[in-house]
mmCIF file with all atom_site columns, C-alpha atoms in Angstrom:
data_model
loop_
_atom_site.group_PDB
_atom_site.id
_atom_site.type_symbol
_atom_site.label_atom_id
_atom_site.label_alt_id
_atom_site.label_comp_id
_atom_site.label_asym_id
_atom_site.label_entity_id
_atom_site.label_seq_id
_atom_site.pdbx_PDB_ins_code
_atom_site.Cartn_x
_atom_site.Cartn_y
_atom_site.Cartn_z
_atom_site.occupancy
_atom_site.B_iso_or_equiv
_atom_site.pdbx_formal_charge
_atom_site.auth_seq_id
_atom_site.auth_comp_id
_atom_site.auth_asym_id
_atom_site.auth_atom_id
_atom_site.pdbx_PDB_model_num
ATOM 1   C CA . UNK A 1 1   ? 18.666 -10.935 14.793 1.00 52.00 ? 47  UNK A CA 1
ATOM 2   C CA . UNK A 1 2   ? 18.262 -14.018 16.551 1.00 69.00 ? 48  UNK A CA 1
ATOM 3   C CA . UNK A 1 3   ? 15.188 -13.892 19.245 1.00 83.00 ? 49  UNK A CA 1
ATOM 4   C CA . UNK A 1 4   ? 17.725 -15.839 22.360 1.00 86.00 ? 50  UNK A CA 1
ATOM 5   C CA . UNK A 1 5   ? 20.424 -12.745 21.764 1.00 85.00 ? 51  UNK A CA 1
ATOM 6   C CA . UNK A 1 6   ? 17.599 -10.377 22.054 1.00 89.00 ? 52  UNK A CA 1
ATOM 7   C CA . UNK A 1 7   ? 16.213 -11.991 25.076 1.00 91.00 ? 53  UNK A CA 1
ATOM 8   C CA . UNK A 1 8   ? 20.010 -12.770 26.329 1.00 91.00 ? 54  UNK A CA 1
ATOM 9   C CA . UNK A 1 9   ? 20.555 -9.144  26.167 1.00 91.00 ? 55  UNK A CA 1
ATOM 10  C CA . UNK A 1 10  ? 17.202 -8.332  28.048 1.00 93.00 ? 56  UNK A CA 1
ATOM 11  C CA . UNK A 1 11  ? 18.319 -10.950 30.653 1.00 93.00 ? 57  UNK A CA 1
ATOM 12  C CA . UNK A 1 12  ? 21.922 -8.763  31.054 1.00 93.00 ? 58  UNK A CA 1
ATOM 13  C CA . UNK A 1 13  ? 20.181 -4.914  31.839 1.00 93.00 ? 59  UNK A CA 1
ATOM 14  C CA . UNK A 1 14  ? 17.312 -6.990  34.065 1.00 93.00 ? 60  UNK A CA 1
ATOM 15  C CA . UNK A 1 15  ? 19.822 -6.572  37.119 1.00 94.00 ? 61  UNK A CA 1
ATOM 16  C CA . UNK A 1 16  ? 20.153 -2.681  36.574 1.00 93.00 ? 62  UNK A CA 1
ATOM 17  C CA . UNK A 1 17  ? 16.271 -1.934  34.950 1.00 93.00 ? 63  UNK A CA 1
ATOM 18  C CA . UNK A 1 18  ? 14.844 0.709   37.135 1.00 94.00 ? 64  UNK A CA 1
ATOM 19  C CA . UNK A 1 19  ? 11.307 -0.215  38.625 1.00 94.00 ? 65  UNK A CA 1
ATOM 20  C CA . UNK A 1 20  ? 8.811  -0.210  35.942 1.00 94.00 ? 66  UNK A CA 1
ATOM 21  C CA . UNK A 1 21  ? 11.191 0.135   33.443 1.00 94.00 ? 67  UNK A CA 1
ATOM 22  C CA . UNK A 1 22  ? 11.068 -2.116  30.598 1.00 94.00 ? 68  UNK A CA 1
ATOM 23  C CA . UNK A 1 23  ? 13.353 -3.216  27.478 1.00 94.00 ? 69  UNK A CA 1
ATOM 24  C CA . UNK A 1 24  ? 11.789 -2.553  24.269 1.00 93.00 ? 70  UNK A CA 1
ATOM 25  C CA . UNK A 1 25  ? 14.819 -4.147  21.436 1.00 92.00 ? 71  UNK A CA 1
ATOM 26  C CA . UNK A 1 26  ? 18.408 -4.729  21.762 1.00 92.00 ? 72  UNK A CA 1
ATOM 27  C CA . UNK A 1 27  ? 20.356 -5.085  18.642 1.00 91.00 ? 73  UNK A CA 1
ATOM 28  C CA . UNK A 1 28  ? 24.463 -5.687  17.763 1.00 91.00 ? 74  UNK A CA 1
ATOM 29  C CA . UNK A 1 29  ? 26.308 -2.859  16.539 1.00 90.00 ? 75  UNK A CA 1
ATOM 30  C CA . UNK A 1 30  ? 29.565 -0.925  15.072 1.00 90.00 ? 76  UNK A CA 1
ATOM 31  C CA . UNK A 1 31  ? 29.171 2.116   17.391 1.00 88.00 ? 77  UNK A CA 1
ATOM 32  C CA . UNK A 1 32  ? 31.905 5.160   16.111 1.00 84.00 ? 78  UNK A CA 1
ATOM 33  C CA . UNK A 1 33  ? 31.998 8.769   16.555 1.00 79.00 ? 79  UNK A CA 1
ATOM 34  C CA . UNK A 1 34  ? 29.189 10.728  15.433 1.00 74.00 ? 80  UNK A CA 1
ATOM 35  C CA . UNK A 1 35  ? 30.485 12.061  12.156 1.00 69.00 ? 81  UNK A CA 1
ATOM 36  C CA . UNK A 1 36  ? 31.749 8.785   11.288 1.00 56.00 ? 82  UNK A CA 1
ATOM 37  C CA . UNK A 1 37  ? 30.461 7.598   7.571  1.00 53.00 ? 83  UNK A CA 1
ATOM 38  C CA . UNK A 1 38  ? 29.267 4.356   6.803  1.00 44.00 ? 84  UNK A CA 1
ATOM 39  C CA . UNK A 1 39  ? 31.770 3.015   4.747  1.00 41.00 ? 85  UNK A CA 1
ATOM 40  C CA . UNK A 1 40  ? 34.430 4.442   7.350  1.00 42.00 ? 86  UNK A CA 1
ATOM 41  C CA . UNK A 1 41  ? 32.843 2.916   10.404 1.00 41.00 ? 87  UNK A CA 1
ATOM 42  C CA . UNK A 1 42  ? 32.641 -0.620  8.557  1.00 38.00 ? 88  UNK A CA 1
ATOM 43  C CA . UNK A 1 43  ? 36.172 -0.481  7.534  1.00 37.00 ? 89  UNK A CA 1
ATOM 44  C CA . UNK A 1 44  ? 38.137 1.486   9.992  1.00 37.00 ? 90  UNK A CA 1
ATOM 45  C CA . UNK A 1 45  ? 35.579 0.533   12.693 1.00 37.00 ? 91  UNK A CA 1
ATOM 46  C CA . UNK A 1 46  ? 34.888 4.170   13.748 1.00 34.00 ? 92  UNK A CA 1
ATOM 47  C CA . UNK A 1 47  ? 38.104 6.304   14.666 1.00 34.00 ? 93  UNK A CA 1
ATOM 48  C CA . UNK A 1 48  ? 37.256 8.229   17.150 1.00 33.00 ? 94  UNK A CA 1
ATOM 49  C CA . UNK A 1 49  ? 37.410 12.081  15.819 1.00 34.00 ? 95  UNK A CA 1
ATOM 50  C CA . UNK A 1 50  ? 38.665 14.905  18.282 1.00 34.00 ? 96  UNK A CA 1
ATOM 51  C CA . UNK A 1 51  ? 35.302 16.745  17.277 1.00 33.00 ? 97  UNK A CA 1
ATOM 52  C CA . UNK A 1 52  ? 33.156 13.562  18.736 1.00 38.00 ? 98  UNK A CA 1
ATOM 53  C CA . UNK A 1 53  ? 31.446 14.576  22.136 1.00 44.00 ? 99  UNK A CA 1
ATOM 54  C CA . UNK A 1 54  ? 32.844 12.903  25.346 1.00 46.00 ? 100 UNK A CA 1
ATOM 55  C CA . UNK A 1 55  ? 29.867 10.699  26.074 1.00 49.00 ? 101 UNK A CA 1
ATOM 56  C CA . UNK A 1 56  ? 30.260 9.759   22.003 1.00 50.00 ? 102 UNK A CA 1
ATOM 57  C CA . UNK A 1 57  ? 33.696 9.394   22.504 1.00 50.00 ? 103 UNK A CA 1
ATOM 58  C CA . UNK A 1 58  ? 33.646 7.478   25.569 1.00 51.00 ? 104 UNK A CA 1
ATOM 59  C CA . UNK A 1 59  ? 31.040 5.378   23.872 1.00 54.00 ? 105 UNK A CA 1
ATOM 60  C CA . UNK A 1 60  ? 32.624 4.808   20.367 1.00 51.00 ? 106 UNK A CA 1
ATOM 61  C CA . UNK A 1 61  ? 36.217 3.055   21.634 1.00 57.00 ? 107 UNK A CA 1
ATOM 62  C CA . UNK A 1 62  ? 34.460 -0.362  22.158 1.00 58.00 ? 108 UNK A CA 1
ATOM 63  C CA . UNK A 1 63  ? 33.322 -0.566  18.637 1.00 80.00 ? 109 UNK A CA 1
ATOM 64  C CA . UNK A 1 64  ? 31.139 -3.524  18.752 1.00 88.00 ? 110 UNK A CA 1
ATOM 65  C CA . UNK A 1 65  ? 28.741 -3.438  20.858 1.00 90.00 ? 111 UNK A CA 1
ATOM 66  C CA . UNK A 1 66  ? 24.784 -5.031  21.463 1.00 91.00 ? 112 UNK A CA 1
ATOM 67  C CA . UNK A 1 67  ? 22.632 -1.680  22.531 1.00 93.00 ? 113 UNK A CA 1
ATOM 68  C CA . UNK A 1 68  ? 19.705 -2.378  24.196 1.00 94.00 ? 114 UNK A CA 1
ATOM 69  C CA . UNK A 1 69  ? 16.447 0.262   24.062 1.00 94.00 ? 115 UNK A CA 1
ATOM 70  C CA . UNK A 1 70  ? 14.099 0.639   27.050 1.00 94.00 ? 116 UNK A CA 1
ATOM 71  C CA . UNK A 1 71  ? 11.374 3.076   27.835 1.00 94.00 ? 117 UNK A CA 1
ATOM 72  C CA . UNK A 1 72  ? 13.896 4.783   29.558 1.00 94.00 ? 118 UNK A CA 1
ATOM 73  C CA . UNK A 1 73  ? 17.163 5.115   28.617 1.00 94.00 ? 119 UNK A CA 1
ATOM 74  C CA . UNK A 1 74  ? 19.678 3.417   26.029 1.00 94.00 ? 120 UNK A CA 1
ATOM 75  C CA . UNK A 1 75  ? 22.254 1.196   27.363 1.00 94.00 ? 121 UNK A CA 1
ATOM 76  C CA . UNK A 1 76  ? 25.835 0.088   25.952 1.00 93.00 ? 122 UNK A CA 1
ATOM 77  C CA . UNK A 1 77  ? 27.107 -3.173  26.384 1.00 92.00 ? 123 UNK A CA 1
ATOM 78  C CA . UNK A 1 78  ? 29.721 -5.117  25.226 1.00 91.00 ? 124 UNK A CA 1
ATOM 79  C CA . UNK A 1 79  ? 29.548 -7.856  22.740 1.00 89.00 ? 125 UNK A CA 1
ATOM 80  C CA . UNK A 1 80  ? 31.055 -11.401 22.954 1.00 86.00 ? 126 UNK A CA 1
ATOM 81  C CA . UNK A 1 81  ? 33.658 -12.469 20.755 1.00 84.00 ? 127 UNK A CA 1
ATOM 82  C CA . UNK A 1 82  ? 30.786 -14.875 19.657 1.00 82.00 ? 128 UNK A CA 1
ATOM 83  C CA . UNK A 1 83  ? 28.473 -11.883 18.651 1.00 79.00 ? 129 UNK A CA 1
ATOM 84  C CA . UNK A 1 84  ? 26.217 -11.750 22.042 1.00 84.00 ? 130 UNK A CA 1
ATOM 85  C CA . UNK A 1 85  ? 25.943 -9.814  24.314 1.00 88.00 ? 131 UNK A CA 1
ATOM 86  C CA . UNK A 1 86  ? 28.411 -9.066  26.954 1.00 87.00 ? 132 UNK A CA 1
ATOM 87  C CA . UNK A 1 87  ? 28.291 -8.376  30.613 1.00 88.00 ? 133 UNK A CA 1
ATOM 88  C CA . UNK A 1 88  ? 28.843 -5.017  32.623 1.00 88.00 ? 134 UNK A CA 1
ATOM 89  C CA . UNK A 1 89  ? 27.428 -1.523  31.006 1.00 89.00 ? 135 UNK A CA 1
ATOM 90  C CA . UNK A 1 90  ? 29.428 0.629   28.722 1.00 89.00 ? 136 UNK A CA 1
ATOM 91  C CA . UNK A 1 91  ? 27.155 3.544   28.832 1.00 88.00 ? 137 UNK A CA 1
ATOM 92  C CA . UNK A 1 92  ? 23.522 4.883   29.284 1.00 91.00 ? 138 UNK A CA 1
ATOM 93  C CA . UNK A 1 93  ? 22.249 7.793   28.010 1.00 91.00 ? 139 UNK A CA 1
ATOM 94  C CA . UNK A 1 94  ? 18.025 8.749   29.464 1.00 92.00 ? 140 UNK A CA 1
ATOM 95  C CA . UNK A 1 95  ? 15.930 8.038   26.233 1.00 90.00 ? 141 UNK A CA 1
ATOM 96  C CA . UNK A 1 96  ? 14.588 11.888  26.435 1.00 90.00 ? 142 UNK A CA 1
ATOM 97  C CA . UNK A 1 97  ? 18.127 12.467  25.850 1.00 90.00 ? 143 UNK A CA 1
ATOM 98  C CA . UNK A 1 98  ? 18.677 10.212  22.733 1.00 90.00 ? 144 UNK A CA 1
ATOM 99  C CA . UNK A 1 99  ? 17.477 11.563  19.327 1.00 90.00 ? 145 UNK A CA 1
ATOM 100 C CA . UNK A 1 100 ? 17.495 10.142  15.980 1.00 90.00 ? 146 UNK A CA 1
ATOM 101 C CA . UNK A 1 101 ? 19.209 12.337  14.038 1.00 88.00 ? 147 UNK A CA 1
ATOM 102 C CA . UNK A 1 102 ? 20.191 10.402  10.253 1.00 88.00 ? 148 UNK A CA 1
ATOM 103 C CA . UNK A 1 103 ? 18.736 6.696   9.715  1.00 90.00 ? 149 UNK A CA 1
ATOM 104 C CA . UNK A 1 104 ? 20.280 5.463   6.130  1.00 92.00 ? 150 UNK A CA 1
ATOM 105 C CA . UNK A 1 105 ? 19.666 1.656   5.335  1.00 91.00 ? 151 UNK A CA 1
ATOM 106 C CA . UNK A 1 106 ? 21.252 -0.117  2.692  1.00 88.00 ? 152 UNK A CA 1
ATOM 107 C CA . UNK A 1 107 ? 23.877 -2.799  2.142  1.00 88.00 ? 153 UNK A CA 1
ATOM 108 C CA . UNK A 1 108 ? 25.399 -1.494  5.212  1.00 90.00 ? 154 UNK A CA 1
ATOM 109 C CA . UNK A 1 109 ? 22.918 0.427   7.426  1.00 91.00 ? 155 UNK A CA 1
ATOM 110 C CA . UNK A 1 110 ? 23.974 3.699   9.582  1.00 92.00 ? 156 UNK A CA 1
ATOM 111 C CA . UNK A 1 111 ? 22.104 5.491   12.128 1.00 91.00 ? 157 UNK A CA 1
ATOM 112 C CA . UNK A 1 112 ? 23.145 8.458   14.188 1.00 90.00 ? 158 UNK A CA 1
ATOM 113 C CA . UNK A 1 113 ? 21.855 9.139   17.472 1.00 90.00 ? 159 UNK A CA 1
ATOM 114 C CA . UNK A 1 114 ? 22.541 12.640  19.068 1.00 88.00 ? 160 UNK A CA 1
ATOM 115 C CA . UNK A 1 115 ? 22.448 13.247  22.608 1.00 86.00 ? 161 UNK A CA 1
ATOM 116 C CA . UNK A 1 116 ? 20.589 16.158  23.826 1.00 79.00 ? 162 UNK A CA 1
ATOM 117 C CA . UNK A 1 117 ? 21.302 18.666  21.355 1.00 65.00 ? 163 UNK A CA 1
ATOM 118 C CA . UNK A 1 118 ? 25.370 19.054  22.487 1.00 66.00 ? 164 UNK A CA 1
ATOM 119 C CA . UNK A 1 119 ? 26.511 18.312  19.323 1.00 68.00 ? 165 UNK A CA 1
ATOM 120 C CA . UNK A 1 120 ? 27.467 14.392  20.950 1.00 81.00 ? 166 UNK A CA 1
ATOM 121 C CA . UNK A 1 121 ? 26.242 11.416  19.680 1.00 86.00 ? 167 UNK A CA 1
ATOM 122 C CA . UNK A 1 122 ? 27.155 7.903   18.513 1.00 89.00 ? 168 UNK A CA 1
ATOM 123 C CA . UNK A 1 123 ? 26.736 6.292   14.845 1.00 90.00 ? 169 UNK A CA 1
ATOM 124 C CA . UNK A 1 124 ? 25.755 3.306   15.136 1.00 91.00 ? 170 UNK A CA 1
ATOM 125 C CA . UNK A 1 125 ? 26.714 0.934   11.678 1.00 92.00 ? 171 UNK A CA 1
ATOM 126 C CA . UNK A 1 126 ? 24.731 -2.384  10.709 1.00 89.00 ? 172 UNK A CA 1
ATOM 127 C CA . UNK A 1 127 ? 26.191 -5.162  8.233  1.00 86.00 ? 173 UNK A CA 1
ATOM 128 C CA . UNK A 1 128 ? 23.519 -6.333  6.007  1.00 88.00 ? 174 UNK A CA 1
ATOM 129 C CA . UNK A 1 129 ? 22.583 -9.248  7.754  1.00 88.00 ? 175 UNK A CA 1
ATOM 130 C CA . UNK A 1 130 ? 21.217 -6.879  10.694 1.00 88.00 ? 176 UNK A CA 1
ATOM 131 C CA . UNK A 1 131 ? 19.681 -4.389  8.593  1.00 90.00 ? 177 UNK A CA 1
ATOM 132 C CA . UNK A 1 132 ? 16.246 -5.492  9.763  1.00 92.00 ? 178 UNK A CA 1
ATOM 133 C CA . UNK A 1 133 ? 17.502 -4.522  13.501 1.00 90.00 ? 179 UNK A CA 1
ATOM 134 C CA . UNK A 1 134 ? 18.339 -1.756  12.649 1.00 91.00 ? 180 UNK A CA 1
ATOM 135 C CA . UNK A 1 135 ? 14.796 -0.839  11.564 1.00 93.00 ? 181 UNK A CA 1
ATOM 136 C CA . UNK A 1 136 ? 13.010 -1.671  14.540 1.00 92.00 ? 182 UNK A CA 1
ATOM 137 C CA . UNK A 1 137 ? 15.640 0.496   16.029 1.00 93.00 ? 183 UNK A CA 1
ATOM 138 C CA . UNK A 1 138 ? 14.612 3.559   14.371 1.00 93.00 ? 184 UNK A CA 1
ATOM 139 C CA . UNK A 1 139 ? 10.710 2.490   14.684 1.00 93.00 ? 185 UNK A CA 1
ATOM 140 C CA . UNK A 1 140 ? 11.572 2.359   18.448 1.00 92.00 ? 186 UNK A CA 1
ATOM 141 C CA . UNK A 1 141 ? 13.608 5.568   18.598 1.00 90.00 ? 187 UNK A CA 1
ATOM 142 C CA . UNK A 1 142 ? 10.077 7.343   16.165 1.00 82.00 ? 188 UNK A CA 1
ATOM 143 C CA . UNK A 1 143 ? 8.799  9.918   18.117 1.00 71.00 ? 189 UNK A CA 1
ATOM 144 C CA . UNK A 1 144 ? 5.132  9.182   18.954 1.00 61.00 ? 190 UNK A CA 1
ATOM 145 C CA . UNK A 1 145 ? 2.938  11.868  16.363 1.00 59.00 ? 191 UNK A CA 1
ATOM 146 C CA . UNK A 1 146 ? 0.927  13.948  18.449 1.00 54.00 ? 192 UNK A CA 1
ATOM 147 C CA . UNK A 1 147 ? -2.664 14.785  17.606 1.00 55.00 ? 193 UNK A CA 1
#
């Protein structure tokens, strides 16, 4: 993705960062319902599914969306009709909360992200041109091996 909608995107959450908290990516994205398919989400843009959890839910009926990755937590925001990123906050979930739970790149990339173990998440869908955003995503959201 292009470096000035990363850093556009840092510049949005700087108002709401917590102290010492600190962005690590931010990346555009088809967020749907958690059991949304790849192929579904790209076409149909994600129905929302009476089975999605309500933070999922709540999440997935702005379908695109930039999400932004900090130390601490994962924030929602809108994107621009342009493709940047918007202003006010859709959602946060704490990042102890978030968990990657599928990562499948390809033409079009998909990666589900449960929250907490309730059986709620988001699935976040990325057109080929953001495939490599979608990989530092997943590096990000790694959990660090212990020794």
């Amino acid at each position: 993705m292009n470096q000035k909608l990363q850093a556009r995107a840092f510049e949005r959450v700087a108002p709401i960062l917590k102290p010492g908290e600190r962005p690590v990516t931010a990346t555009r994205a088809m967020v749907g319902s958690f059991s949304a398919s790849r192929l579904g989400t790209a076409v149909a843009q994600g129905l929302i599914q009476a089975a999605a959890g309500a933070t999922g839910a709540a999440l997935a009926r702005t379908k695109k969306q930039f999400v932004v990755l900090t130390d601490q937590r994962l924030i929602f925001l809108p994107q621009t009709f342009l493709g940047g990123p918007g202003t006010g906050v859709l959602g946060e979930v704490p990042r102890e909360h978030v968990e990657l739970a599928e990562a499948k790149m390809g033409l079009v990339s998909l990666l589900r992200l449960a929250f907490g173990g309730t059986g709620d998440g988001v699935s976040l869908t990325f057109p080929r041109v953001d495939k490599k955003n979608a990989e530092e995503l997943v590096a990000a959201l790694a959990p660090v091996p212990t020794a």
